[in-house]
Amino acid sequence: MINHTERARELFESGYNCAQAVFGAYTDLTGLDIDTAAKIASSFGGGMGRMREVCGAVSGMFLVLGYVYGYNDPCNSEVKMEHYKRVQKLAEDFKAIHTSIICRELLDEKKGEAGYVPADRTPEYYASRPCTRICMDAAAVLDKFIEENPV
């Protein structure tokens, strides 16, 4: 089995955004190739297109959750409710580690500071940001959930 935590780190440190890194770490479960996974998750990096809203690593975690446990019957309220319960459980588990699922709060930025231009991925970038650890923690939270809730 793939070490998803380590794979998320590798993907993030090779230049993928946080959502791509987490979602892409689970290609063994989704059956997607990394290029497809990266495209699906590409809009969610930097807290949704660098708007610093919901953390991309958390969005990546939710994308995996939907792919593995999601529903496809829009009329089945019971199944929808159970899925939303899972989403909220993962969010709470992530917040137990990082106190928030909001990108700008995790980065200690003010709203409006982000812009749409991605930061250069330099050694200083990786050293100054918690994003690598956040991607790894999102994968660890998801792995624990999957272990406790086999498909």
Short mmCIF file of C-alpha atoms in Angstrom, two decimals:
data_model
loop_
_atom_site.label_atom_id
_atom_site.label_comp_id
_atom_site.label_asym_id
_atom_site.label_seq_id
_atom_site.Cartn_x
_atom_site.Cartn_y
_atom_site.Cartn_z
CA MET A 1 0.00 0.00 0.00
CA ILE A 2 1.17 3.51 -0.79
CA ASN A 3 2.25 5.73 2.09
CA HIS A 4 -0.22 8.52 1.33
CA THR A 5 1.33 10.95 3.79
CA GLU A 6 4.74 10.63 2.18
CA ARG A 7 3.26 10.70 -1.31
CA ALA A 8 1.39 13.94 -0.52
CA ARG A 9 4.69 15.47 0.68
CA GLU A 10 6.51 14.34 -2.46
CA LEU A 11 3.84 15.72 -4.76
CA PHE A 12 3.63 19.06 -2.96
CA GLU A 13 7.40 19.45 -2.88
CA SER A 14 7.59 18.66 -6.59
CA GLY A 15 5.37 21.65 -7.38
CA TYR A 16 1.79 20.41 -7.26
CA ASN A 17 -0.59 22.61 -5.30
CA CYS A 18 -1.88 21.42 -1.93
CA ALA A 19 -5.16 20.00 -3.29
CA GLN A 20 -3.38 18.21 -6.12
CA ALA A 21 -0.84 16.79 -3.69
CA VAL A 22 -3.44 15.29 -1.37
CA PHE A 23 -5.87 14.10 -4.05
CA GLY A 24 -2.98 12.83 -6.19
CA ALA A 25 -1.58 10.84 -3.29
CA TYR A 26 -4.61 8.56 -3.47
CA THR A 27 -4.48 7.41 -7.08
CA ASP A 28 -4.18 3.87 -5.73
CA LEU A 29 -7.71 4.22 -4.31
CA THR A 30 -9.31 6.34 -7.00
CA GLY A 31 -7.80 4.51 -9.96
CA LEU A 32 -7.04 7.86 -11.59
CA ASP A 33 -3.67 8.65 -13.10
CA ILE A 34 -1.77 11.58 -11.58
CA ASP A 35 -2.44 13.85 -14.58
CA THR A 36 -6.20 13.40 -14.29
CA ALA A 37 -6.13 13.77 -10.51
CA ALA A 38 -4.04 16.94 -10.84
CA LYS A 39 -6.50 18.45 -13.32
CA ILE A 40 -9.52 17.64 -11.14
CA ALA A 41 -7.90 19.22 -8.08
CA SER A 42 -6.17 22.13 -9.84
CA SER A 43 -8.79 24.76 -8.97
CA PHE A 44 -8.64 24.11 -5.24
CA GLY A 45 -5.00 25.06 -4.53
CA GLY A 46 -4.23 28.05 -2.35
CA GLY A 47 -7.63 27.90 -0.73
CA MET A 48 -9.66 27.82 -3.98
CA GLY A 49 -7.67 29.52 -6.73
CA ARG A 50 -5.40 31.27 -4.23
CA MET A 51 -8.33 33.11 -2.64
CA ARG A 52 -7.21 31.67 0.72
CA GLU A 53 -10.61 30.20 1.55
CA VAL A 54 -10.94 26.46 2.37
CA CYS A 55 -7.44 24.96 2.49
CA GLY A 56 -6.57 23.07 -0.67
CA ALA A 57 -5.21 20.12 1.31
CA VAL A 58 -8.61 19.86 3.02
CA SER A 59 -10.36 20.14 -0.35
CA GLY A 60 -8.12 17.36 -1.66
CA MET A 61 -9.07 15.25 1.35
CA PHE A 62 -12.77 15.87 0.59
CA LEU A 63 -12.28 15.01 -3.09
CA VAL A 64 -10.88 11.62 -2.10
CA LEU A 65 -13.71 11.16 0.37
CA GLY A 66 -16.27 11.85 -2.34
CA TYR A 67 -14.59 9.57 -4.82
CA VAL A 68 -14.31 6.67 -2.38
CA TYR A 69 -17.43 7.12 -0.20
CA GLY A 70 -19.56 9.57 -2.16
CA TYR A 71 -23.13 9.25 -3.36
CA ASN A 72 -24.66 9.71 -6.79
CA ASP A 73 -28.39 9.60 -6.11
CA PRO A 74 -29.50 13.21 -5.57
CA CYS A 75 -32.84 12.05 -4.17
CA ASN A 76 -31.45 9.85 -1.39
CA SER A 77 -31.41 12.23 1.58
CA GLU A 78 -30.20 9.51 3.98
CA VAL A 79 -27.08 8.76 1.92
CA LYS A 80 -26.42 12.48 1.42
CA MET A 81 -26.72 13.11 5.16
CA GLU A 82 -24.29 10.27 5.95
CA HIS A 83 -21.79 11.65 3.48
CA TYR A 84 -22.00 15.18 4.88
CA LYS A 85 -21.47 13.69 8.33
CA ARG A 86 -18.22 12.13 7.04
CA VAL A 87 -17.11 15.48 5.57
CA GLN A 88 -17.74 17.23 8.87
CA LYS A 89 -15.91 14.48 10.79
CA LEU A 90 -12.82 14.89 8.62
CA ALA A 91 -12.98 18.67 9.01
CA GLU A 92 -13.17 18.34 12.79
CA ASP A 93 -10.28 15.87 12.86
CA PHE A 94 -8.18 18.25 10.75
CA LYS A 95 -9.14 21.21 12.97
CA ALA A 96 -8.06 19.21 16.02
CA ILE A 97 -4.53 19.46 14.59
CA HIS A 98 -4.56 22.90 12.93
CA THR A 99 -7.55 24.73 14.55
CA SER A 100 -8.94 25.82 11.15
CA ILE A 101 -9.66 24.61 7.63
CA ILE A 102 -9.31 28.13 6.19
CA CYS A 103 -6.13 28.71 4.20
CA ARG A 104 -5.50 32.33 5.19
CA GLU A 105 -5.91 31.43 8.88
CA LEU A 106 -3.48 28.52 8.51
CA LEU A 107 -1.02 30.88 6.78
CA ASP A 108 -1.79 33.79 9.13
CA GLU A 109 -2.68 36.08 6.22
CA LYS A 110 -5.31 38.76 5.92
CA LYS A 111 -8.10 38.48 3.36
CA GLY A 112 -7.07 40.13 0.12
CA GLU A 113 -3.32 39.50 0.48
CA ALA A 114 -3.26 36.46 -1.75
CA GLY A 115 -3.81 37.51 -5.37
CA TYR A 116 -3.83 35.05 -8.24
CA VAL A 117 -0.10 34.83 -8.99
CA PRO A 118 1.37 31.67 -7.49
CA ALA A 119 4.48 32.01 -5.38
CA ASP A 120 7.75 30.67 -6.76
CA ARG A 121 8.59 27.30 -5.25
CA THR A 122 11.99 28.05 -3.75
CA PRO A 123 13.73 26.54 -0.73
CA GLU A 124 12.69 29.69 1.19
CA TYR A 125 9.06 29.12 0.19
CA TYR A 126 9.05 25.59 1.59
CA ALA A 127 10.93 26.66 4.73
CA SER A 128 8.58 29.55 5.53
CA ARG A 129 5.20 27.87 5.02
CA PRO A 130 3.34 25.12 6.85
CA CYS A 131 1.85 23.74 3.63
CA THR A 132 4.00 20.62 3.36
CA ARG A 133 3.05 19.61 6.90
CA ILE A 134 -0.60 20.50 6.26
CA CYS A 135 -0.70 18.23 3.18
CA MET A 136 0.85 15.42 5.18
CA ASP A 137 -1.58 15.93 8.06
CA ALA A 138 -4.58 15.94 5.71
CA ALA A 139 -3.42 12.61 4.28
CA ALA A 140 -2.87 11.20 7.77
CA VAL A 141 -6.36 12.28 8.88
CA LEU A 142 -7.86 10.69 5.78
CA ASP A 143 -5.85 7.48 6.20
CA LYS A 144 -7.09 7.14 9.76
CA PHE A 145 -10.67 7.65 8.60
CA ILE A 146 -10.30 5.06 5.83
CA GLU A 147 -8.74 2.58 8.25
CA GLU A 148 -11.66 3.04 10.66
CA ASN A 149 -14.28 3.01 7.85
CA PRO A 150 -13.35 0.39 5.28
CA VAL A 151 -15.20 0.60 1.98
#
